[in-house]
Structure formats: C-alpha cells, structure tokens
XYZ file of C-alpha atoms in Angstrom:
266
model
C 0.000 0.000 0.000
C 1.460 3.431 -0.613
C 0.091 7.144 -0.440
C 2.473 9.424 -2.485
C 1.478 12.943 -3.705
C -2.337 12.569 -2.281
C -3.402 9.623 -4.588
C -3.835 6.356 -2.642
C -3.051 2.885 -4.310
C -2.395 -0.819 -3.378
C -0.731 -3.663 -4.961
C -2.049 -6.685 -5.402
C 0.476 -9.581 -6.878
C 4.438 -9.435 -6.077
C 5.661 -11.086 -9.452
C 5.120 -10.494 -13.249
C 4.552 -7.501 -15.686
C 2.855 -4.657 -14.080
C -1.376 -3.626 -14.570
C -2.529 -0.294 -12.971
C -6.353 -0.143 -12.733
C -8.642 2.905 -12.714
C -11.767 2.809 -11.545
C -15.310 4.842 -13.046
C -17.026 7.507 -11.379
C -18.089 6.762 -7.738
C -15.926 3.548 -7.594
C -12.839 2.420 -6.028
C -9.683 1.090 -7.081
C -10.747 -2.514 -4.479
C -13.128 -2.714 -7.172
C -10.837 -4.474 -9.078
C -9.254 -6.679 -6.150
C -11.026 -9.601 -7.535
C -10.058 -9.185 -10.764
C -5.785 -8.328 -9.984
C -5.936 -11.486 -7.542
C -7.004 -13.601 -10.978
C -4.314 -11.874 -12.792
C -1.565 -13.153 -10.480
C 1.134 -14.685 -10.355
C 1.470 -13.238 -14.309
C 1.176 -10.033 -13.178
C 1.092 -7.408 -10.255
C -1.248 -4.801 -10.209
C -1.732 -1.399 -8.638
C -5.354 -0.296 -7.661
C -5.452 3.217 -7.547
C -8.265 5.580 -5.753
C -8.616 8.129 -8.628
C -8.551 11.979 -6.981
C -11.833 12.548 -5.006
C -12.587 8.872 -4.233
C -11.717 6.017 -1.736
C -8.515 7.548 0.029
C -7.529 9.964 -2.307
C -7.173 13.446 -1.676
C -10.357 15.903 -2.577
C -10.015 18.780 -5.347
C -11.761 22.046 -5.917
C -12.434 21.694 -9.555
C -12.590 18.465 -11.970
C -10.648 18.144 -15.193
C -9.361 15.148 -16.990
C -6.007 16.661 -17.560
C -5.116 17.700 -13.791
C -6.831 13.849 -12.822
C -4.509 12.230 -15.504
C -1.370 14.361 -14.462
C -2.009 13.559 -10.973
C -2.052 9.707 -11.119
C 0.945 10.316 -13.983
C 3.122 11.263 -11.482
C 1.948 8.970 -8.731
C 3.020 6.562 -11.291
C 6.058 8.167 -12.032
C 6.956 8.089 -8.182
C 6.381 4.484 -7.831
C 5.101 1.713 -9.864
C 6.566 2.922 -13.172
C 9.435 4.129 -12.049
C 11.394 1.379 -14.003
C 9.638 1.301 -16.969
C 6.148 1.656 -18.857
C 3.266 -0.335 -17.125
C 0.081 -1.354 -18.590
C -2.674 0.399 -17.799
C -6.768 -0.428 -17.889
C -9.342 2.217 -17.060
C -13.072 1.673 -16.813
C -15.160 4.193 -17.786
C -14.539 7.478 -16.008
C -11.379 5.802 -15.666
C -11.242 4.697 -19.309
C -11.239 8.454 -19.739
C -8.421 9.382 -17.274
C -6.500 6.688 -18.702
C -6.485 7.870 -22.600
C -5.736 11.141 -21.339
C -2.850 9.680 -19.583
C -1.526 7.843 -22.342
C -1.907 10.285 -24.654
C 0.088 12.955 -22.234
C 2.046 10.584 -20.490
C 2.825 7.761 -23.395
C 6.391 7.229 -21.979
C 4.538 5.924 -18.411
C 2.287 3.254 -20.521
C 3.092 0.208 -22.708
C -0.442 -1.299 -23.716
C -3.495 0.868 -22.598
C -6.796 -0.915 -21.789
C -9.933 1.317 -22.528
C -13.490 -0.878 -21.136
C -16.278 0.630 -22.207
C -16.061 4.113 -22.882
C -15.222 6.257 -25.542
C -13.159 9.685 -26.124
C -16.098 11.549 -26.612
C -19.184 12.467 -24.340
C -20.833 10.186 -22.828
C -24.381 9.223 -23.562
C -24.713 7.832 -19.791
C -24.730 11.125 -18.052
C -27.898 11.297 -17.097
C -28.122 7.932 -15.598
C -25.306 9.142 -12.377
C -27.469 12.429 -12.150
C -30.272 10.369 -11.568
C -27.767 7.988 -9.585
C -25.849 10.996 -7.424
C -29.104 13.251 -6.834
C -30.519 9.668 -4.954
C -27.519 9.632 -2.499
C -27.294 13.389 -2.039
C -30.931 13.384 -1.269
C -30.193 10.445 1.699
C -30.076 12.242 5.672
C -27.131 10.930 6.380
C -27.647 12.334 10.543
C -30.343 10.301 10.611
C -28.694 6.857 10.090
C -28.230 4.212 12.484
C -26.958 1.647 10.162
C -25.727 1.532 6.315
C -29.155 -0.864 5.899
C -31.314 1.960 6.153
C -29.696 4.142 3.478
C -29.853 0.905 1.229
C -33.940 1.033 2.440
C -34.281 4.765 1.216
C -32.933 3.982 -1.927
C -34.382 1.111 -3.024
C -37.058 2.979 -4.642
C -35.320 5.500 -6.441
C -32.232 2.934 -7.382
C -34.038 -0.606 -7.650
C -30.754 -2.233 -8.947
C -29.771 -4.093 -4.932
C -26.067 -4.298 -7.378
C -26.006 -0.709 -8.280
C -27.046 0.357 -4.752
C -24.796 -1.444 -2.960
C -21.824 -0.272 -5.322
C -22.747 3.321 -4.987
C -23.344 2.140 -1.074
C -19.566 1.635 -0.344
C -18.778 5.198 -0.483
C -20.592 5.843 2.560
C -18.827 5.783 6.130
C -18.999 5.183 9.485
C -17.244 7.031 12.099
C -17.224 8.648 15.535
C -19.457 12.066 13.635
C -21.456 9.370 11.868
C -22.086 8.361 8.433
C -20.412 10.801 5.927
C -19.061 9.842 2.064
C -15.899 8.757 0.990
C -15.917 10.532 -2.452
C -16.419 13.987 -2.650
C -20.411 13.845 -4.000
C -20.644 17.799 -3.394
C -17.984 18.068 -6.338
C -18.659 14.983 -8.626
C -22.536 16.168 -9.269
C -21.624 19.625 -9.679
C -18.828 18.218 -12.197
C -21.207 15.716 -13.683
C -21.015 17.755 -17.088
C -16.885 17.710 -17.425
C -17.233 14.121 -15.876
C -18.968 13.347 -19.030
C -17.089 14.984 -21.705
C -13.468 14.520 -22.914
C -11.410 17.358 -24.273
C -9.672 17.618 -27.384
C -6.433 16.537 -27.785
C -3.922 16.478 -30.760
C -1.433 14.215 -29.838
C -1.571 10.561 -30.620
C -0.755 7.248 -29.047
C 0.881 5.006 -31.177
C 0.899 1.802 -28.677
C -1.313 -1.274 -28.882
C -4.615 -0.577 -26.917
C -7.343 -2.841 -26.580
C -11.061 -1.253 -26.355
C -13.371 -3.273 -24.781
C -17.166 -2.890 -25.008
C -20.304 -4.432 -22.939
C -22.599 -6.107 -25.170
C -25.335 -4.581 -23.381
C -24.167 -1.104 -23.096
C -24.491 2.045 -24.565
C -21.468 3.745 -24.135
C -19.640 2.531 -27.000
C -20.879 3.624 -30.151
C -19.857 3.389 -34.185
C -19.955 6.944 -34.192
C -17.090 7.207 -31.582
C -14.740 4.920 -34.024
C -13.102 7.544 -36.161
C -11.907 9.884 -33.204
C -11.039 6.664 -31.122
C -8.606 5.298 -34.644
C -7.477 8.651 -34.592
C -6.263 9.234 -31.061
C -5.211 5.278 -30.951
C -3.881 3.758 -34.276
C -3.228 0.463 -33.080
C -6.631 -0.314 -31.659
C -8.518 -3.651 -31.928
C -12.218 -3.981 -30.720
C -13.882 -6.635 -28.226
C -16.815 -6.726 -27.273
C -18.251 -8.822 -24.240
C -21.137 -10.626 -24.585
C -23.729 -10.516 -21.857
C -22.568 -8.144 -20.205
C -23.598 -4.292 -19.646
C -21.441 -1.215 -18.379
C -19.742 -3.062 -15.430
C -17.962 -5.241 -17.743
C -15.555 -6.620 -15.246
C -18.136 -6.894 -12.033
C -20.597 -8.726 -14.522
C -18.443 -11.065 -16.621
C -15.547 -11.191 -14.802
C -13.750 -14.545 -16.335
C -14.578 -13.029 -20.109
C -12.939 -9.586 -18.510
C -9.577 -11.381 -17.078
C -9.185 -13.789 -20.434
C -9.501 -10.850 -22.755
C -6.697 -9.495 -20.655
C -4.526 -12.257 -20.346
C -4.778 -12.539 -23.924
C -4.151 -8.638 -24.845
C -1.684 -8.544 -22.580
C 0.570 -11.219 -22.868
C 1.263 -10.865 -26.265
C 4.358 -9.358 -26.162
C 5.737 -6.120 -25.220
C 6.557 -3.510 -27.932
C 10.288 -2.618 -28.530
C-alpha cells in the first residue's frame, strides 16, 4: 500500500509484468481486487483511488487533464518508475486513462480502454439520476448503512447498483459521511462526461473493450477513437452491460490475459 502525492493505491500480486487499474465515477480502485488477484502470479497490479474517491485526496475543480497528471506522477513516483506499465481504465477511468496515455505515453506500454469512448458520454444522465438519490439520503439520521440501502431502493431498484454506490458511505465517531467527494462529482457531472480535445496521438497497442449490453460505446465514436489510438482492436463482451468486469468477470480477465501477454513492444 502506498500514499504518495495525495493519490492512494495498493498492490495486489508481487511477481510479473505490471497492470494499474482505474476505476469509473463513484468507484474504487478494491473494485478491481477480484479481478488483480485472478491476474496473479502473471502479473502485479496497482489499484489506484482516482482523486476525489476512496482515500484519495479531494479537489476544488474536476478536469481530466489535472486527474490524468495527478495519477501520472503517482506513477512516475512508484510503480513505473522502471519502466512503462500497462494500464486499464473503466469508464470514467477509461477516460483518465487515454488522457494519460496520450500525455504521459512514456509511463504506458499497452493501454486498456473498457467501455467508454473519447467523446461524451451518452450515460450522463443515468449518475445524475444515480448521485441526486444519495445526495438526497439524511445521512444524521442513520443508524446503520441498511437503512440508506432502504431509502434507496425505490429510487435505485438495482440491490447491485445500490450497494456499489453504497460503499462510499462511512462510518465514524461524527457518523455516516461519504468517501468521495459527491458535493464536487454532481456539480462536475457535465466535465465528468465529456473529454477534451487533444492532438497528440498514441501510437501503442490498446485494446477497447465494449459491454454487449451497453451504450457507451458507439460506431460513431470509431473515427476519433482510430485517430487518437492507431493500433486499436475492438472486443466486445457478450452478456454483459457497463460493469464489464463486475458482470463477466472470467470473459474480462481472459480478454486481458490474452491482450496482454502478447508481447511487449520494442
């Protein structure tokens, strides 16, 4: 475990080529525990909280350049310090990790975008509806995390979603208070859902990987995505929707495996 320059990570896996995972919005870099513990002993992972989530420090303002600089050099502090790692982000995540291989290529040998695109996102109104729920909850008034998953259920009838959204919210001596910084994320929910411009290219192999059942990656999104990424190849998983790796998780890990272990680039 290590907290360097206000972004919190942990490894999973002590042997092998090196994975850092990024999480989506509201999420967690344990998210992917599961998955980096099926990975091993082939590779060791890093888990990272992205800025304003888990462990991670809290920000004023959102942007996807500042987010991918900051985990950049979190990177560049630790886990890539001896070399380009591969690097997976899901959705927001996805985002923040095109940005960082497009700014940071030196940091990233194969790039792994699941099931987002660089362009805005068609979802948006699904966490508004998702993060105006939880910021509606009275947090004084809970005795247990059970009765925030009872106020929800009608608003957020998914028990899955609920109880992934559910894990930001905390315990402690003042009572329950959130993780993430909510305040920030819905006001950012906009930015959140775009992704700037950018000229440069990456010119590495990067796999893009698609739920079958999801919406957020589109034909239209192809040309920018060829542009940006030249050495792309498509997958798509079958089955499952935006939580690609929570809802097909051996499909997830063997498209990995297989991406990944195909060599590294000279």
């Amino acid at each position: 475990m290590s907290e360097t320059k206000a972004i919190h990570s942990t490894e999973v896996g002590d042997a092998g080529d090196r994975v850092v995972f990024l999480h989506g919005l509201f999420g967690q870099g344990r998210n992917f525990t599961q998955i980096a513990k099926a990975m091993t002993p082939d590779f060791r992972s890093l888990l990272v909280d992205l800025p304003n989530h888990g462990r991670s420090q809290w920000s004023e303002t959102f942007s996807y350049a500042d987010t991918a600089d900051r985990v950049a050099e979190h990177l560049a502090d630790g886990f890539a310090g001896d070399g380009p790692v591969h690097l997976v982000g899901h959705s927001m995540g996805g985002k923040v990790a095109m940005l960082l291989a497009l700014r940071h290529p030196h940091l990233v040998e194969r790039l792994v975008v699941v099931d987002i695109s660089p362009a805005p996102s068609t979802g948006a109104g699904e966490f508004e509806h998702l993060l105006g729920s939880l910021a509606g909850l009275e947090l004084e008034g809970l005795t247990r995390r059970s009765d925030a998953d009872e106020q929800l259920a009608e608003a957020i009838p998914d028990e899955r979603v609920r109880g992934f959204l559910l894990q930001n919210l905390r315990s402690g001596s003042d009572g329950f208070t959130w993780q993430a910084n909510l305040g920030l994320l819905r006001e950012e929910l906009e930015a959140i859902g775009d992704f700037p411009h950018v000229e440069e290219t990456f010119d590495h192999p990067v796999l893009w990987m698609a739920g079958e059942r999801s919406g957020y990656v589109t034909a239209d999104a192809e040309e920018e995505m060829e542009r940006l990424f030249p050495r792309t190849v498509q997958v798509t998983i079958k089955g499952a929707g935006h939580w690609v790796h929570s809802e097909k998780p051996e499909a997830f890990v063997s498209a990995l495996r297989t991406f990944l272990g195909t060599g590294r680039d000279d």
